[in-house]
Structures are given as C-alpha cells and as structure tokens.
Amino acid sequence: MPAPSLLTDRQKIVLQYRREGKTQQEIADILQTSRSNVSTIEKAAHENIRMAKEALAFMYSLDATLLCTLDAGGDLNHEAFLIYKAAKQFEIKVQYTAGALINRIISSVPEKLHGTIIREDINVYLNENGILYVC
C-alpha cells in the first residue's frame, strides 16, 4: 500500500505533465478526459500544495521568532536589509548571504511576489540557529 499523500495519483500525473510543458488539452488527450477536468485536477493540486505550505510555515513559526514583516509594495532587494537589522536586535545571526536570503524568500512565497516587488505582506520568522521561515 503506498504511503498517504496530499496529492492524488491523478494530480501528480497532471503536475508532472505540466512541468514537462504539456498543455491541459494535451494532458486531457493522454488521460482520455476533458480539458476542463484536467484544469480542475490541476487547480485542486495547487490548492493542496498551498495549504500544505501554510501548515508547514505555521509549524516552523512555532519554534521561531517573528522577526519582521516585509510590507506589500516594497522591493525585496531593498527590504532584505530589514531582516538583518531585526535579527541583530534579537542577537541572532542570519545564516544566509543577501543573495541567498532573497532567493529563499522568492522560492518560499512566489505567490506573494511579482519579480522582486512584494505583492502581499510577508512575515519573516527566524529560529535561534538563524534559519529563516517566511509566510
């Protein structure tokens, strides 16, 4: 029996095909279903992933300190200094270079960014080891 998963087998297949660059119609043809069904499956998969990310961010934040909030409308390249400034006040050394810090934020919450422009407030948490969590 396979291990339980947040994604159904069908959702995994659709996401894999999309990652390979296939259109929803191409996937529908392969799976012998409608394009709208593929769209529904893909949307549900992304929603499951979003909820899982939120749950993980919450769990990580329990062992971390809310360091600061990067406000919507700001540029991530400019706002990153706030993280270092806030960490210094808590006497915690951030374990990332500026570039790595920005990349970590971009990869963690791409839905809250447009390029490096912050579209939604981003809460930044830091644990005592300097590991960053964002949500």
GROMACS .gro file of C-alpha atoms in nm:
model
  135
    1MET     CA    1   0.000   0.000   0.000
    2PRO     CA    2   0.151   0.337  -0.098
    3ALA     CA    3   0.218   0.599   0.167
    4PRO     CA    4  -0.059   0.857   0.214
    5SER     CA    5  -0.013   1.177   0.018
    6LEU     CA    6  -0.168   1.521   0.000
    7LEU     CA    7  -0.189   1.478  -0.377
    8THR     CA    8  -0.385   1.211  -0.558
    9ASP     CA    9  -0.209   0.999  -0.818
   10ARG     CA   10  -0.404   1.183  -1.087
   11GLN     CA   11  -0.292   1.522  -0.951
   12LYS     CA   12   0.070   1.407  -0.951
   13ILE     CA   13   0.042   1.290  -1.312
   14VAL     CA   14  -0.114   1.618  -1.425
   15LEU     CA   15   0.151   1.825  -1.245
   16GLN     CA   16   0.429   1.614  -1.395
   17TYR     CA   17   0.294   1.660  -1.747
   18ARG     CA   18   0.254   2.035  -1.687
   19ARG     CA   19   0.613   2.050  -1.563
   20GLU     CA   20   0.716   1.887  -1.891
   21GLY     CA   21   0.542   2.171  -2.075
   22LYS     CA   22   0.232   1.991  -2.195
   23THR     CA   23  -0.090   2.189  -2.235
   24GLN     CA   24  -0.404   2.095  -2.049
   25GLN     CA   25  -0.555   1.975  -2.376
   26GLU     CA   26  -0.253   1.751  -2.448
   27ILE     CA   27  -0.282   1.604  -2.098
   28ALA     CA   28  -0.657   1.553  -2.145
   29ASP     CA   29  -0.589   1.362  -2.466
   30ILE     CA   30  -0.331   1.140  -2.293
   31LEU     CA   31  -0.559   1.073  -1.995
   32GLN     CA   32  -0.868   1.040  -2.213
   33THR     CA   33  -1.061   1.306  -2.027
   34SER     CA   34  -1.173   1.664  -2.086
   35ARG     CA   35  -0.952   1.971  -2.070
   36SER     CA   36  -1.182   2.118  -1.805
   37ASN     CA   37  -1.133   1.806  -1.590
   38VAL     CA   38  -0.755   1.845  -1.620
   39SER     CA   39  -0.795   2.211  -1.523
   40THR     CA   40  -0.997   2.113  -1.215
   41ILE     CA   41  -0.741   1.848  -1.116
   42GLU     CA   42  -0.452   2.093  -1.157
   43LYS     CA   43  -0.630   2.365  -0.960
   44ALA     CA   44  -0.706   2.124  -0.674
   45ALA     CA   45  -0.343   2.007  -0.670
   46HIS     CA   46  -0.215   2.364  -0.642
   47GLU     CA   47  -0.465   2.436  -0.364
   48ASN     CA   48  -0.349   2.126  -0.172
   49ILE     CA   49   0.013   2.238  -0.214
   50ARG     CA   50  -0.073   2.590  -0.093
   51MET     CA   51  -0.247   2.454   0.218
   52ALA     CA   52   0.046   2.221   0.292
   53LYS     CA   53   0.291   2.512   0.261
   54GLU     CA   54   0.079   2.719   0.501
   55ALA     CA   55   0.068   2.433   0.752
   56LEU     CA   56   0.446   2.387   0.733
   57ALA     CA   57   0.508   2.759   0.770
   58PHE     CA   58   0.286   2.761   1.078
   59MET     CA   59   0.471   2.464   1.232
   60TYR     CA   60   0.811   2.618   1.164
   61SER     CA   61   0.699   2.951   1.305
   62LEU     CA   62   0.615   2.788   1.639
   63ASP     CA   63   0.988   2.741   1.703
   64ALA     CA   64   1.089   3.076   1.563
   65THR     CA   65   1.056   3.445   1.639
   66LEU     CA   66   0.856   3.680   1.419
   67LEU     CA   67   1.141   3.897   1.306
   68CYS     CA   68   0.967   4.146   1.082
   69THR     CA   69   0.707   4.191   0.814
   70LEU     CA   70   0.808   4.291   0.463
   71ASP     CA   71   0.532   4.526   0.351
   72ALA     CA   72   0.343   4.497   0.026
   73GLY     CA   73   0.464   4.742  -0.235
   74GLY     CA   74   0.830   4.725  -0.137
   75ASP     CA   75   1.116   4.584  -0.341
   76LEU     CA   76   1.262   4.267  -0.193
   77ASN     CA   77   1.614   4.373  -0.290
   78HIS     CA   78   1.573   4.685  -0.078
   79GLU     CA   79   1.367   4.532   0.205
   80ALA     CA   80   1.607   4.243   0.274
   81PHE     CA   81   1.819   4.468   0.496
   82LEU     CA   82   1.526   4.481   0.742
   83ILE     CA   83   1.577   4.113   0.813
   84TYR     CA   84   1.943   4.161   0.907
   85LYS     CA   85   1.859   4.469   1.115
   86ALA     CA   86   1.581   4.290   1.305
   87ALA     CA   87   1.795   3.979   1.359
   88LYS     CA   88   2.072   4.193   1.506
   89GLN     CA   89   1.825   4.329   1.763
   90PHE     CA   90   1.746   3.970   1.868
   91GLU     CA   91   2.119   3.886   1.863
   92ILE     CA   92   2.061   3.613   1.604
   93LYS     CA   93   2.299   3.570   1.312
   94VAL     CA   94   2.118   3.518   0.982
   95GLN     CA   95   2.269   3.212   0.811
   96TYR     CA   96   2.231   3.348   0.457
   97THR     CA   97   2.410   3.593   0.232
   98ALA     CA   98   2.187   3.867   0.093
   99GLY     CA   99   2.152   3.684  -0.239
  100ALA     CA  100   2.071   3.351  -0.074
  101LEU     CA  101   1.825   3.524   0.159
  102ILE     CA  102   1.639   3.684  -0.132
  103ASN     CA  103   1.637   3.356  -0.326
  104ARG     CA  104   1.499   3.171  -0.025
  105ILE     CA  105   1.214   3.420   0.010
  106ILE     CA  106   1.139   3.409  -0.363
  107SER     CA  107   1.127   3.029  -0.365
  108SER     CA  108   0.923   3.010  -0.043
  109VAL     CA  109   0.645   3.255  -0.131
  110PRO     CA  110   0.647   3.319  -0.506
  111GLU     CA  111   0.273   3.388  -0.494
  112LYS     CA  112   0.339   3.695  -0.277
  113LEU     CA  113   0.584   3.846  -0.524
  114HIS     CA  114   0.590   3.985  -0.874
  115GLY     CA  115   0.957   3.960  -0.962
  116THR     CA  116   1.114   4.124  -0.659
  117ILE     CA  117   0.816   4.351  -0.588
  118ILE     CA  118   0.625   4.240  -0.278
  119ARG     CA  119   0.253   4.199  -0.364
  120GLU     CA  120   0.136   4.083  -0.018
  121ASP     CA  121   0.288   4.131   0.327
  122ILE     CA  122   0.550   3.865   0.405
  123ASN     CA  123   0.605   3.759   0.766
  124VAL     CA  124   0.966   3.664   0.833
  125TYR     CA  125   1.049   3.424   1.116
  126LEU     CA  126   1.394   3.328   1.235
  127ASN     CA  127   1.484   3.047   1.471
  128GLU     CA  128   1.768   3.063   1.722
  129ASN     CA  129   2.003   2.896   1.472
  130GLY     CA  130   1.945   3.170   1.214
  131ILE     CA  131   1.725   2.958   0.987
  132LEU     CA  132   1.463   3.166   0.807
  133TYR     CA  133   1.096   3.082   0.753
  134VAL     CA  134   0.858   3.305   0.560
  135CYS     CA  135   0.484   3.305   0.509
   0.00000   0.00000   0.00000
